[in-house]
Amino acid sequence: MEQEYKRLLVPVDGSQEADLAFQKALKVAVANHARMDILNVLDTKQFIGSYGGMISGDAIYQLTQDAQEYLEGLESRAKDEGVTDVHIHVRFGNPKNVISTDFPHEYKSDIIIIGATGLNAFERMLVGSVTEYVNRTAPCDVLIVKGAPKN
């Protein structure tokens, strides 16, 4: 039996891999006449400044505005490609938890389409890949979109 996906979650962070996942999600959404939720998670750990203090409220506001504008651009692209049911979301928290459990449970996502990685190799070694965590813990199917092989 062929799986039809009706509620797609596409987490994006501005990386090339996230854009490739978004492009793949566009095709899946159009083919399945599916709802597309485009999600950007602002990692609250990043709100701690260099010396352990919190970054300013103005800086957090600007990060939120930048994320919203980025998502609005993707929303426009999705509509231009024929996705009629598209929603954008900015969330705060740990990206691993928000993407793998919080958001899919709240919005009943039946597939997460995510880029292979957005972190550099050193960060992946220390904290583990968000994609790896999502793949292990998500309550729904996960499609991992890989970029072109690097030489």
PDB file of N, CA and C in Angstrom, residues 59-119:
ATOM      1  N   ALA A  59      18.028  42.131  20.604  1.00  0.00           N
ATOM      2  CA  ALA A  59      18.685  41.144  19.738  1.00  0.00           C
ATOM      3  C   ALA A  59      17.774  39.940  19.509  1.00  0.00           C
ATOM      4  N   ILE A  60      17.094  39.495  20.557  1.00  0.00           N
ATOM      5  CA  ILE A  60      16.159  38.371  20.419  1.00  0.00           C
ATOM      6  C   ILE A  60      15.010  38.759  19.492  1.00  0.00           C
ATOM      7  N   TYR A  61      14.507  39.971  19.652  1.00  0.00           N
ATOM      8  CA  TYR A  61      13.438  40.461  18.780  1.00  0.00           C
ATOM      9  C   TYR A  61      13.905  40.466  17.326  1.00  0.00           C
ATOM     10  N   GLN A  62      15.132  40.925  17.084  1.00  0.00           N
ATOM     11  CA  GLN A  62      15.654  40.975  15.715  1.00  0.00           C
ATOM     12  C   GLN A  62      15.811  39.575  15.137  1.00  0.00           C
ATOM     13  N   LEU A  63      16.294  38.627  15.947  1.00  0.00           N
ATOM     14  CA  LEU A  63      16.409  37.238  15.491  1.00  0.00           C
ATOM     15  C   LEU A  63      15.043  36.691  15.089  1.00  0.00           C
ATOM     16  N   THR A  64      14.034  37.006  15.889  1.00  0.00           N
ATOM     17  CA  THR A  64      12.672  36.549  15.608  1.00  0.00           C
ATOM     18  C   THR A  64      12.156  37.163  14.312  1.00  0.00           C
ATOM     19  N   GLN A  65      12.388  38.455  14.138  1.00  0.00           N
ATOM     20  CA  GLN A  65      11.955  39.139  12.911  1.00  0.00           C
ATOM     21  C   GLN A  65      12.658  38.559  11.685  1.00  0.00           C
ATOM     22  N   ASP A  66      13.959  38.308  11.809  1.00  0.00           N
ATOM     23  CA  ASP A  66      14.719  37.733  10.697  1.00  0.00           C
ATOM     24  C   ASP A  66      14.179  36.347  10.333  1.00  0.00           C
ATOM     25  N   ALA A  67      13.886  35.540  11.347  1.00  0.00           N
ATOM     26  CA  ALA A  67      13.332  34.202  11.109  1.00  0.00           C
ATOM     27  C   ALA A  67      11.977  34.300  10.417  1.00  0.00           C
ATOM     28  N   GLN A  68      11.141  35.214  10.878  1.00  0.00           N
ATOM     29  CA  GLN A  68       9.813  35.395  10.283  1.00  0.00           C
ATOM     30  C   GLN A  68       9.928  35.797   8.809  1.00  0.00           C
ATOM     31  N   GLU A  69      10.828  36.718   8.502  1.00  0.00           N
ATOM     32  CA  GLU A  69      11.017  37.157   7.113  1.00  0.00           C
ATOM     33  C   GLU A  69      11.527  36.012   6.238  1.00  0.00           C
ATOM     34  N   TYR A  70      12.457  35.232   6.770  1.00  0.00           N
ATOM     35  CA  TYR A  70      12.989  34.067   6.054  1.00  0.00           C
ATOM     36  C   TYR A  70      11.858  33.091   5.735  1.00  0.00           C
ATOM     37  N   LEU A  71      11.025  32.813   6.726  1.00  0.00           N
ATOM     38  CA  LEU A  71       9.915  31.883   6.528  1.00  0.00           C
ATOM     39  C   LEU A  71       8.879  32.431   5.556  1.00  0.00           C
ATOM     40  N   GLU A  72       8.628  33.725   5.610  1.00  0.00           N
ATOM     41  CA  GLU A  72       7.672  34.326   4.672  1.00  0.00           C
ATOM     42  C   GLU A  72       8.154  34.170   3.231  1.00  0.00           C
ATOM     43  N   GLY A  73       9.459  34.257   3.020  1.00  0.00           N
ATOM     44  CA  GLY A  73      10.014  34.028   1.688  1.00  0.00           C
ATOM     45  C   GLY A  73       9.787  32.595   1.221  1.00  0.00           C
ATOM     46  N   LEU A  74       9.971  31.638   2.135  1.00  0.00           N
ATOM     47  CA  LEU A  74       9.730  30.235   1.796  1.00  0.00           C
ATOM     48  C   LEU A  74       8.244  29.975   1.557  1.00  0.00           C
ATOM     49  N   GLU A  75       7.404  30.613   2.350  1.00  0.00           N
ATOM     50  CA  GLU A  75       5.955  30.473   2.168  1.00  0.00           C
ATOM     51  C   GLU A  75       5.555  30.952   0.770  1.00  0.00           C
ATOM     52  N   SER A  76       6.103  32.058   0.352  1.00  0.00           N
ATOM     53  CA  SER A  76       5.820  32.602  -0.974  1.00  0.00           C
ATOM     54  C   SER A  76       6.285  31.639  -2.069  1.00  0.00           C
ATOM     55  N   ARG A  77       7.482  31.082  -1.896  1.00  0.00           N
ATOM     56  CA  ARG A  77       7.988  30.088  -2.862  1.00  0.00           C
ATOM     57  C   ARG A  77       7.060  28.889  -2.946  1.00  0.00           C
ATOM     58  N   ALA A  78       6.591  28.416  -1.786  1.00  0.00           N
ATOM     59  CA  ALA A  78       5.705  27.247  -1.757  1.00  0.00           C
ATOM     60  C   ALA A  78       4.409  27.533  -2.508  1.00  0.00           C
ATOM     61  N   LYS A  79       3.840  28.695  -2.268  1.00  0.00           N
ATOM     62  CA  LYS A  79       2.595  29.058  -2.957  1.00  0.00           C
ATOM     63  C   LYS A  79       2.826  29.187  -4.458  1.00  0.00           C
ATOM     64  N   ASP A  80       3.961  29.751  -4.845  1.00  0.00           N
ATOM     65  CA  ASP A  80       4.296  29.871  -6.269  1.00  0.00           C
ATOM     66  C   ASP A  80       4.423  28.501  -6.937  1.00  0.00           C
ATOM     67  N   GLU A  81       4.837  27.498  -6.156  1.00  0.00           N
ATOM     68  CA  GLU A  81       5.008  26.139  -6.691  1.00  0.00           C
ATOM     69  C   GLU A  81       3.716  25.321  -6.643  1.00  0.00           C
ATOM     70  N   GLY A  82       2.643  25.903  -6.088  1.00  0.00           N
ATOM     71  CA  GLY A  82       1.359  25.210  -6.096  1.00  0.00           C
ATOM     72  C   GLY A  82       0.929  24.594  -4.780  1.00  0.00           C
ATOM     73  N   VAL A  83       1.656  24.870  -3.703  1.00  0.00           N
ATOM     74  CA  VAL A  83       1.232  24.381  -2.386  1.00  0.00           C
ATOM     75  C   VAL A  83       0.184  25.361  -1.870  1.00  0.00           C
ATOM     76  N   THR A  84      -1.039  24.886  -1.699  1.00  0.00           N
ATOM     77  CA  THR A  84      -2.128  25.793  -1.322  1.00  0.00           C
ATOM     78  C   THR A  84      -2.322  25.899   0.186  1.00  0.00           C
ATOM     79  N   ASP A  85      -1.867  24.889   0.926  1.00  0.00           N
ATOM     80  CA  ASP A  85      -2.057  24.867   2.378  1.00  0.00           C
ATOM     81  C   ASP A  85      -0.685  24.908   3.049  1.00  0.00           C
ATOM     82  N   VAL A  86      -0.150  26.108   3.235  1.00  0.00           N
ATOM     83  CA  VAL A  86       1.197  26.267   3.788  1.00  0.00           C
ATOM     84  C   VAL A  86       1.145  27.203   4.989  1.00  0.00           C
ATOM     85  N   HIS A  87       1.872  26.814   6.046  1.00  0.00           N
ATOM     86  CA  HIS A  87       1.878  27.572   7.298  1.00  0.00           C
ATOM     87  C   HIS A  87       3.316  27.714   7.778  1.00  0.00           C
ATOM     88  N   ILE A  88       3.640  28.869   8.347  1.00  0.00           N
ATOM     89  CA  ILE A  88       4.993  29.107   8.846  1.00  0.00           C
ATOM     90  C   ILE A  88       4.960  29.271  10.367  1.00  0.00           C
ATOM     91  N   HIS A  89       6.047  28.812  10.998  1.00  0.00           N
ATOM     92  CA  HIS A  89       6.109  28.804  12.457  1.00  0.00           C
ATOM     93  C   HIS A  89       7.519  29.137  12.922  1.00  0.00           C
ATOM     94  N   VAL A  90       7.631  30.044  13.880  1.00  0.00           N
ATOM     95  CA  VAL A  90       8.888  30.304  14.579  1.00  0.00           C
ATOM     96  C   VAL A  90       8.671  29.817  16.004  1.00  0.00           C
ATOM     97  N   ARG A  91       9.558  28.954  16.469  1.00  0.00           N
ATOM     98  CA  ARG A  91       9.466  28.432  17.830  1.00  0.00           C
ATOM     99  C   ARG A  91      10.784  28.664  18.555  1.00  0.00           C
ATOM    100  N   PHE A  92      10.703  28.689  19.866  1.00  0.00           N
ATOM    101  CA  PHE A  92      11.879  28.815  20.721  1.00  0.00           C
ATOM    102  C   PHE A  92      12.070  27.508  21.465  1.00  0.00           C
ATOM    103  N   GLY A  93      13.325  27.111  21.676  1.00  0.00           N
ATOM    104  CA  GLY A  93      13.595  25.912  22.456  1.00  0.00           C
ATOM    105  C   GLY A  93      14.759  25.138  21.887  1.00  0.00           C
ATOM    106  N   ASN A  94      14.854  23.894  22.320  1.00  0.00           N
ATOM    107  CA  ASN A  94      15.880  22.991  21.831  1.00  0.00           C
ATOM    108  C   ASN A  94      15.397  22.418  20.499  1.00  0.00           C
ATOM    109  N   PRO A  95      16.107  22.676  19.394  1.00  0.00           N
ATOM    110  CA  PRO A  95      15.634  22.201  18.090  1.00  0.00           C
ATOM    111  C   PRO A  95      15.363  20.699  18.048  1.00  0.00           C
ATOM    112  N   LYS A  96      16.195  19.915  18.726  1.00  0.00           N
ATOM    113  CA  LYS A  96      15.982  18.464  18.727  1.00  0.00           C
ATOM    114  C   LYS A  96      14.595  18.117  19.252  1.00  0.00           C
ATOM    115  N   ASN A  97      14.225  18.696  20.379  1.00  0.00           N
ATOM    116  CA  ASN A  97      12.937  18.370  20.997  1.00  0.00           C
ATOM    117  C   ASN A  97      11.756  18.957  20.238  1.00  0.00           C
ATOM    118  N   VAL A  98      11.891  20.202  19.819  1.00  0.00           N
ATOM    119  CA  VAL A  98      10.784  20.861  19.116  1.00  0.00           C
ATOM    120  C   VAL A  98      10.479  20.131  17.813  1.00  0.00           C
ATOM    121  N   ILE A  99      11.520  19.801  17.044  1.00  0.00           N
ATOM    122  CA  ILE A  99      11.322  19.174  15.736  1.00  0.00           C
ATOM    123  C   ILE A  99      10.881  17.721  15.865  1.00  0.00           C
ATOM    124  N   SER A 100      11.464  16.981  16.796  1.00  0.00           N
ATOM    125  CA  SER A 100      11.192  15.543  16.863  1.00  0.00           C
ATOM    126  C   SER A 100       9.901  15.194  17.583  1.00  0.00           C
ATOM    127  N   THR A 101       9.505  15.980  18.577  1.00  0.00           N
ATOM    128  CA  THR A 101       8.326  15.571  19.344  1.00  0.00           C
ATOM    129  C   THR A 101       7.284  16.665  19.531  1.00  0.00           C
ATOM    130  N   ASP A 102       7.686  17.823  20.021  1.00  0.00           N
ATOM    131  CA  ASP A 102       6.699  18.854  20.367  1.00  0.00           C
ATOM    132  C   ASP A 102       5.820  19.230  19.177  1.00  0.00           C
ATOM    133  N   PHE A 103       6.442  19.646  18.095  1.00  0.00           N
ATOM    134  CA  PHE A 103       5.681  20.120  16.936  1.00  0.00           C
ATOM    135  C   PHE A 103       4.896  18.989  16.257  1.00  0.00           C
ATOM    136  N   PRO A 104       5.513  17.833  15.977  1.00  0.00           N
ATOM    137  CA  PRO A 104       4.753  16.759  15.313  1.00  0.00           C
ATOM    138  C   PRO A 104       3.528  16.301  16.102  1.00  0.00           C
ATOM    139  N   HIS A 105       3.633  16.282  17.421  1.00  0.00           N
ATOM    140  CA  HIS A 105       2.466  15.898  18.228  1.00  0.00           C
ATOM    141  C   HIS A 105       1.385  16.968  18.159  1.00  0.00           C
ATOM    142  N   GLU A 106       1.779  18.224  18.262  1.00  0.00           N
ATOM    143  CA  GLU A 106       0.806  19.317  18.263  1.00  0.00           C
ATOM    144  C   GLU A 106       0.083  19.444  16.923  1.00  0.00           C
ATOM    145  N   TYR A 107       0.804  19.251  15.826  1.00  0.00           N
ATOM    146  CA  TYR A 107       0.230  19.469  14.493  1.00  0.00           C
ATOM    147  C   TYR A 107      -0.064  18.172  13.741  1.00  0.00           C
ATOM    148  N   LYS A 108       0.123  17.035  14.391  1.00  0.00           N
ATOM    149  CA  LYS A 108      -0.191  15.724  13.795  1.00  0.00           C
ATOM    150  C   LYS A 108       0.552  15.499  12.468  1.00  0.00           C
ATOM    151  N   SER A 109       1.818  15.859  12.444  1.00  0.00           N
ATOM    152  CA  SER A 109       2.633  15.666  11.238  1.00  0.00           C
ATOM    153  C   SER A 109       2.736  14.176  10.932  1.00  0.00           C
ATOM    154  N   ASP A 110       2.629  13.809   9.650  1.00  0.00           N
ATOM    155  CA  ASP A 110       2.811  12.400   9.309  1.00  0.00           C
ATOM    156  C   ASP A 110       4.137  12.135   8.596  1.00  0.00           C
ATOM    157  N   ILE A 111       4.883  13.193   8.301  1.00  0.00           N
ATOM    158  CA  ILE A 111       6.251  13.039   7.801  1.00  0.00           C
ATOM    159  C   ILE A 111       7.033  14.316   8.113  1.00  0.00           C
ATOM    160  N   ILE A 112       8.303  14.123   8.446  1.00  0.00           N
ATOM    161  CA  ILE A 112       9.238  15.234   8.626  1.00  0.00           C
ATOM    162  C   ILE A 112      10.250  15.119   7.496  1.00  0.00           C
ATOM    163  N   ILE A 113      10.391  16.181   6.718  1.00  0.00           N
ATOM    164  CA  ILE A 113      11.365  16.201   5.627  1.00  0.00           C
ATOM    165  C   ILE A 113      12.461  17.176   6.045  1.00  0.00           C
ATOM    166  N   ILE A 114      13.654  16.636   6.287  1.00  0.00           N
ATOM    167  CA  ILE A 114      14.717  17.404   6.932  1.00  0.00           C
ATOM    168  C   ILE A 114      16.042  17.224   6.198  1.00  0.00           C
ATOM    169  N   GLY A 115      16.851  18.269   6.197  1.00  0.00           N
ATOM    170  CA  GLY A 115      18.182  18.198   5.606  1.00  0.00           C
ATOM    171  C   GLY A 115      19.088  17.299   6.426  1.00  0.00           C
ATOM    172  N   ALA A 116      20.076  16.709   5.753  1.00  0.00           N
ATOM    173  CA  ALA A 116      20.956  15.745   6.411  1.00  0.00           C
ATOM    174  C   ALA A 116      21.707  16.351   7.586  1.00  0.00           C
ATOM    175  N   THR A 117      22.147  17.592   7.448  1.00  0.00           N
ATOM    176  CA  THR A 117      22.863  18.219   8.555  1.00  0.00           C
ATOM    177  C   THR A 117      22.931  19.721   8.363  1.00  0.00           C
ATOM    178  N   GLY A 118      22.928  20.430   9.473  1.00  0.00           N
ATOM    179  CA  GLY A 118      23.102  21.872   9.433  1.00  0.00           C
ATOM    180  C   GLY A 118      24.280  22.287  10.296  1.00  0.00           C
ATOM    181  N   LEU A 119      24.872  21.324  10.992  1.00  0.00           N
ATOM    182  CA  LEU A 119      25.994  21.602  11.891  1.00  0.00           C
ATOM    183  C   LEU A 119      27.312  21.229  11.234  1.00  0.00           C
TER     184      LEU A 119
END
